PDB file of C-alpha atoms in Angstrom:
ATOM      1  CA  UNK A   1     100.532  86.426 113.526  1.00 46.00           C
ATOM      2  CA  UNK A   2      97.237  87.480 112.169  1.00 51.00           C
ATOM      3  CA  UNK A   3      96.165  86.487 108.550  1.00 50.00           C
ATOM      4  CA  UNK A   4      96.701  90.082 107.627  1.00 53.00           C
ATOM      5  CA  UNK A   5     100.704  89.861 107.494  1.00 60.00           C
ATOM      6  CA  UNK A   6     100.984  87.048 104.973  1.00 67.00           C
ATOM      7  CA  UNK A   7     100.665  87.461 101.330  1.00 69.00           C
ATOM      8  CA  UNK A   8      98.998  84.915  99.188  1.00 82.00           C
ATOM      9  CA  UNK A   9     101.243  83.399  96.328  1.00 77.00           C
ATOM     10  CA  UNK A  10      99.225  85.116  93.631  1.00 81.00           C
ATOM     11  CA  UNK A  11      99.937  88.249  94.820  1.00 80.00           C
ATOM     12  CA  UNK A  12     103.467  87.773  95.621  1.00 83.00           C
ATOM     13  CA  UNK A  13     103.665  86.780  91.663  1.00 86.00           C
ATOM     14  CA  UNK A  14     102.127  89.623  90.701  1.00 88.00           C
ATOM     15  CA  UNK A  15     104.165  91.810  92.717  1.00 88.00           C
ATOM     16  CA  UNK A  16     107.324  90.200  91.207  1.00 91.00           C
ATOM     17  CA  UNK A  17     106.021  90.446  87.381  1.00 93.00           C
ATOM     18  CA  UNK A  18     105.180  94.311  87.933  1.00 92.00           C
ATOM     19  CA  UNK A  19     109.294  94.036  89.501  1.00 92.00           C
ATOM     20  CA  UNK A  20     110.946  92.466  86.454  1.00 95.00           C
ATOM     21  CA  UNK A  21     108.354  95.062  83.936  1.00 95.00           C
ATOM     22  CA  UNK A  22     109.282  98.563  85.814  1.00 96.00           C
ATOM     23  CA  UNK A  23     113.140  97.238  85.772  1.00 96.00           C
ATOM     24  CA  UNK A  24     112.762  96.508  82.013  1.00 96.00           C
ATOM     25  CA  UNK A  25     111.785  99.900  81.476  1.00 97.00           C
ATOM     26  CA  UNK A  26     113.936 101.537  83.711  1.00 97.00           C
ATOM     27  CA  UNK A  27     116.747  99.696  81.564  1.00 97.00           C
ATOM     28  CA  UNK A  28     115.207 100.620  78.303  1.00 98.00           C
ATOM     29  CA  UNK A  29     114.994 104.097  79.805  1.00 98.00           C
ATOM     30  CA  UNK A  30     118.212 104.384  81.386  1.00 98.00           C
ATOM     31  CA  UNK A  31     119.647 102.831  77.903  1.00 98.00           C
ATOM     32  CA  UNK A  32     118.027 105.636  75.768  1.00 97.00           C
ATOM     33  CA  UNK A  33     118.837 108.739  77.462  1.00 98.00           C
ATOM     34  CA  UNK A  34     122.840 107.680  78.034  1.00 98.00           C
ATOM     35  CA  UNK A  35     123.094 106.990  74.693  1.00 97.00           C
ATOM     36  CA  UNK A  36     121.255 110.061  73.532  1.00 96.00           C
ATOM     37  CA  UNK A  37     123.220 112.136  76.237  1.00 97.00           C
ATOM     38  CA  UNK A  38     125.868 110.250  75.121  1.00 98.00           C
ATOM     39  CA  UNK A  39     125.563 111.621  71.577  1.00 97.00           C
ATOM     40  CA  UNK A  40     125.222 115.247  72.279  1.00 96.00           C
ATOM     41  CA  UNK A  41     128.493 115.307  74.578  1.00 97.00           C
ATOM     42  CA  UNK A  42     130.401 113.598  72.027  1.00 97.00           C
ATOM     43  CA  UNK A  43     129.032 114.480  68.256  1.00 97.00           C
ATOM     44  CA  UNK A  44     129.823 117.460  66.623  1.00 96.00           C
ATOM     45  CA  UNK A  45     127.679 120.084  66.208  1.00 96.00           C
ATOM     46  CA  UNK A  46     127.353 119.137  62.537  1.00 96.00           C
ATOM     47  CA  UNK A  47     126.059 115.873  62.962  1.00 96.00           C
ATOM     48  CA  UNK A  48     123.311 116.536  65.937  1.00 95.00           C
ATOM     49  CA  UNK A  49     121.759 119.166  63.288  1.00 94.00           C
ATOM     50  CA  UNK A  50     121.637 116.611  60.543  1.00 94.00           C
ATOM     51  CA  UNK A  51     120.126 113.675  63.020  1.00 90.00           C
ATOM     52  CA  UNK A  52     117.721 116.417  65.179  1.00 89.00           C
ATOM     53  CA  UNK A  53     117.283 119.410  63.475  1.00 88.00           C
ATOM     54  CA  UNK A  54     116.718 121.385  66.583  1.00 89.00           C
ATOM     55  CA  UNK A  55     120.343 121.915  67.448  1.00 92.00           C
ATOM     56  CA  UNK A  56     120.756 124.558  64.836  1.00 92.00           C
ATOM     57  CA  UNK A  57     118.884 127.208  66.657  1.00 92.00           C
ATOM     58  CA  UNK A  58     120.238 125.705  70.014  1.00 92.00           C
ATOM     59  CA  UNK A  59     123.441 127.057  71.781  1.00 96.00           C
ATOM     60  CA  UNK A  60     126.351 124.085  72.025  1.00 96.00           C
ATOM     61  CA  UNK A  61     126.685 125.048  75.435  1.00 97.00           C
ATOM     62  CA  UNK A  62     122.910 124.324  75.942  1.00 96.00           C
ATOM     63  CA  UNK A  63     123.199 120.983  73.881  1.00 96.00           C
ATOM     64  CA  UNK A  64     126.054 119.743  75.558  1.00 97.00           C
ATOM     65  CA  UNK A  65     124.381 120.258  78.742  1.00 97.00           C
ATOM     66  CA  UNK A  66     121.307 118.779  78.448  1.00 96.00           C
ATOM     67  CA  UNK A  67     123.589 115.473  77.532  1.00 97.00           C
ATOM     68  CA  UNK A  68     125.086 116.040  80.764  1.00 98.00           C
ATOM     69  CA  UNK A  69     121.818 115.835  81.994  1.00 98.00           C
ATOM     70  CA  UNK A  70     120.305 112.997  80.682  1.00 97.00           C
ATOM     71  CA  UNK A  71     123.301 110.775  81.410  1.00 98.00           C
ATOM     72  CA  UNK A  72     122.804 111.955  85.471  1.00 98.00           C
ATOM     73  CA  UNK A  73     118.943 111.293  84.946  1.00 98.00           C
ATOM     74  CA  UNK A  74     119.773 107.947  83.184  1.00 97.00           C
ATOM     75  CA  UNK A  75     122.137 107.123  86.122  1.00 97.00           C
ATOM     76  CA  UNK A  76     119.583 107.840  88.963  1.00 97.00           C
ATOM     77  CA  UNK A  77     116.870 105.668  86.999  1.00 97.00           C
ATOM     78  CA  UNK A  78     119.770 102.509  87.512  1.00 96.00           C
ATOM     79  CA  UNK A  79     120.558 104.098  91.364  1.00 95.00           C
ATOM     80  CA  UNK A  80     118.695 101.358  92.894  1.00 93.00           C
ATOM     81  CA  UNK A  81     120.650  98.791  91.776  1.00 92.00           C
ATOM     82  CA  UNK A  82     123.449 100.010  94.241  1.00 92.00           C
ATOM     83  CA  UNK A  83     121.115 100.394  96.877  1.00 89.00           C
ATOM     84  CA  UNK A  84     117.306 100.418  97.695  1.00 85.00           C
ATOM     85  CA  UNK A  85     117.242 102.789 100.161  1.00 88.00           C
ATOM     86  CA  UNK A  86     120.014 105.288  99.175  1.00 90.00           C
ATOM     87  CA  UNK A  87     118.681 104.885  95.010  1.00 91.00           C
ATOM     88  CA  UNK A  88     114.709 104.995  95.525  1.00 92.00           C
ATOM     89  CA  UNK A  89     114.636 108.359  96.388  1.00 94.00           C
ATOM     90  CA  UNK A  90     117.145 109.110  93.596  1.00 95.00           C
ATOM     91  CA  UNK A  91     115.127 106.853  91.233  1.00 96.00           C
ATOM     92  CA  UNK A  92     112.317 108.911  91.830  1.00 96.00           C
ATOM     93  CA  UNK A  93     113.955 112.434  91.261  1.00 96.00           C
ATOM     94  CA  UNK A  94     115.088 111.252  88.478  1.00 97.00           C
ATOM     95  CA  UNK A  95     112.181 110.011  87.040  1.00 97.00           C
ATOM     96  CA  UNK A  96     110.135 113.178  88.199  1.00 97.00           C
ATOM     97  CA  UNK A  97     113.232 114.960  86.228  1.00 98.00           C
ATOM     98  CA  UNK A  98     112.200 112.832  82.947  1.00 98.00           C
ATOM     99  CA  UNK A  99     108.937 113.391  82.704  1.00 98.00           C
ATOM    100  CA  UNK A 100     109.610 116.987  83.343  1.00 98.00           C
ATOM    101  CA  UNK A 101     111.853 116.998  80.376  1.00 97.00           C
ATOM    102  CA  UNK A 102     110.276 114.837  78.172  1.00 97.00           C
ATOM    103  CA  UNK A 103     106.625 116.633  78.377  1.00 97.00           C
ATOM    104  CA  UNK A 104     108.658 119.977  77.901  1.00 95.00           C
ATOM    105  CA  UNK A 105     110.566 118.481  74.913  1.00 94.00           C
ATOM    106  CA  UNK A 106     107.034 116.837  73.864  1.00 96.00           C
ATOM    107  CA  UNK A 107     105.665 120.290  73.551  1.00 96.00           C
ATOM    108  CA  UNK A 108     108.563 121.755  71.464  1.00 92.00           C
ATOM    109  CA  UNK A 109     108.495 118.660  68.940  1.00 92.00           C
ATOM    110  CA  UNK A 110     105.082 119.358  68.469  1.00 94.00           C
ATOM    111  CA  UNK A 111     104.911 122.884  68.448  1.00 93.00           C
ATOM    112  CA  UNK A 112     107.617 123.133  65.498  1.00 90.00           C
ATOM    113  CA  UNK A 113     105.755 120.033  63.926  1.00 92.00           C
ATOM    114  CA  UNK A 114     108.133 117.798  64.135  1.00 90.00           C
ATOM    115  CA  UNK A 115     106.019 114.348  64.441  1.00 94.00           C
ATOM    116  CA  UNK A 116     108.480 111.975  64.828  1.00 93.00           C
ATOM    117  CA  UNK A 117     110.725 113.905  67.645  1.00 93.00           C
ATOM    118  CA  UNK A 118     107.460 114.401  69.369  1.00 95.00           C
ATOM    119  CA  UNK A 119     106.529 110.822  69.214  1.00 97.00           C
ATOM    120  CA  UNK A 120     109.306 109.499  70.274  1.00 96.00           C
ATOM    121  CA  UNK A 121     108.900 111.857  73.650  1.00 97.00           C
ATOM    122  CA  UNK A 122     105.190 110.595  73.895  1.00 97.00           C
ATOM    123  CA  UNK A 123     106.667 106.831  73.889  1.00 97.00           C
ATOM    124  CA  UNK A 124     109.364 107.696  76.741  1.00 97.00           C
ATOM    125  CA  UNK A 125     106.796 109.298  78.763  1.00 98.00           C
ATOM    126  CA  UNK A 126     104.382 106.432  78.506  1.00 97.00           C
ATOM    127  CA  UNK A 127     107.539 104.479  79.696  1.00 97.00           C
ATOM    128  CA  UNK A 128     108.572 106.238  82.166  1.00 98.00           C
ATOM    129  CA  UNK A 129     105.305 107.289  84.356  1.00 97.00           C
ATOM    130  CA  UNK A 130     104.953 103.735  85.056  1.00 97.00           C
ATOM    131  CA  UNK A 131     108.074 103.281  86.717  1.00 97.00           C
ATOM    132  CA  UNK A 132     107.703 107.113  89.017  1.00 96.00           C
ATOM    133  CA  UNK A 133     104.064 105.578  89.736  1.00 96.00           C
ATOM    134  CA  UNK A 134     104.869 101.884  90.075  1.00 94.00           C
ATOM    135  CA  UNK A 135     108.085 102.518  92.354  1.00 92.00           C
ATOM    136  CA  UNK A 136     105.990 104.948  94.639  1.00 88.00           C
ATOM    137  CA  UNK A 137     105.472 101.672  96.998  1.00 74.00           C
ATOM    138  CA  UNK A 138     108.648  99.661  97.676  1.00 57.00           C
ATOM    139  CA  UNK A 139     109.000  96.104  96.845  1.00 51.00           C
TER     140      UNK A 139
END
């Protein structure tokens, strides 16, 4: 074996800290959007207008569908859990998926002004391009 195929200890550690950080935001991630998906299946109408605002000039259909949506994105962020190389390529879709809805929803927030909704989209896009860039290369 050449020198070339063994890793030193330092860089095995760092490989496993960068592990255990992209699976702590994958959970955080995964824990936010299936309770937020969560929510907009399950509350009524009434309710997601008082918390968001936005529902009111949002079809239900359209609301309850984007739950749907970010409970399937949510699940494929956690797919690799079941298996590495069935979930990776679902982990990345998924991820690819969230960024493509948070930067759209990012845009909307702050188009209409609304600081905090828009923050709170800049925050799960600076968690979640980690993990689509970080779990480009398989551990």
């Amino acid at each position: 074996m050449t020198t070339s195929t063994f890793t030193t200890a330092p860089s095995r550690s760092r490989a496993a800290y960068a592990n255990i950080a992209l699976w702590t935001l994958q959970g955080w991630i995964a824990m936010f959007f299936i309770a937020a998906g969560y929510a907009k299946l399950t509350e009524p109408m009434t309710n997601l207008i008082n918390l968001m605002g936005w529902p009111a000039v949002a079809p239900e259909n359209m609301v309850r569908g984007l739950g749907v949506v970010e409970i399937a994105l949510a699940m494929g962020v956690l797919s690799p859990l079941i298996s590495w190389r069935i979930g990776r390529p679902l982990l990345m879709t998924a991820a690819t998926g969230l960024i493509v809805l948070e930067s759209t929803m990012l845009i909307i927030h702050a188009m209409s002004q609304d600081v905090g909704l828009a923050a709170v989209n800049a925050i799960l896009l600076a968690f979640t391009v980690p993990v689509l860039l970080g779990r480009r290369k398989a551990f």
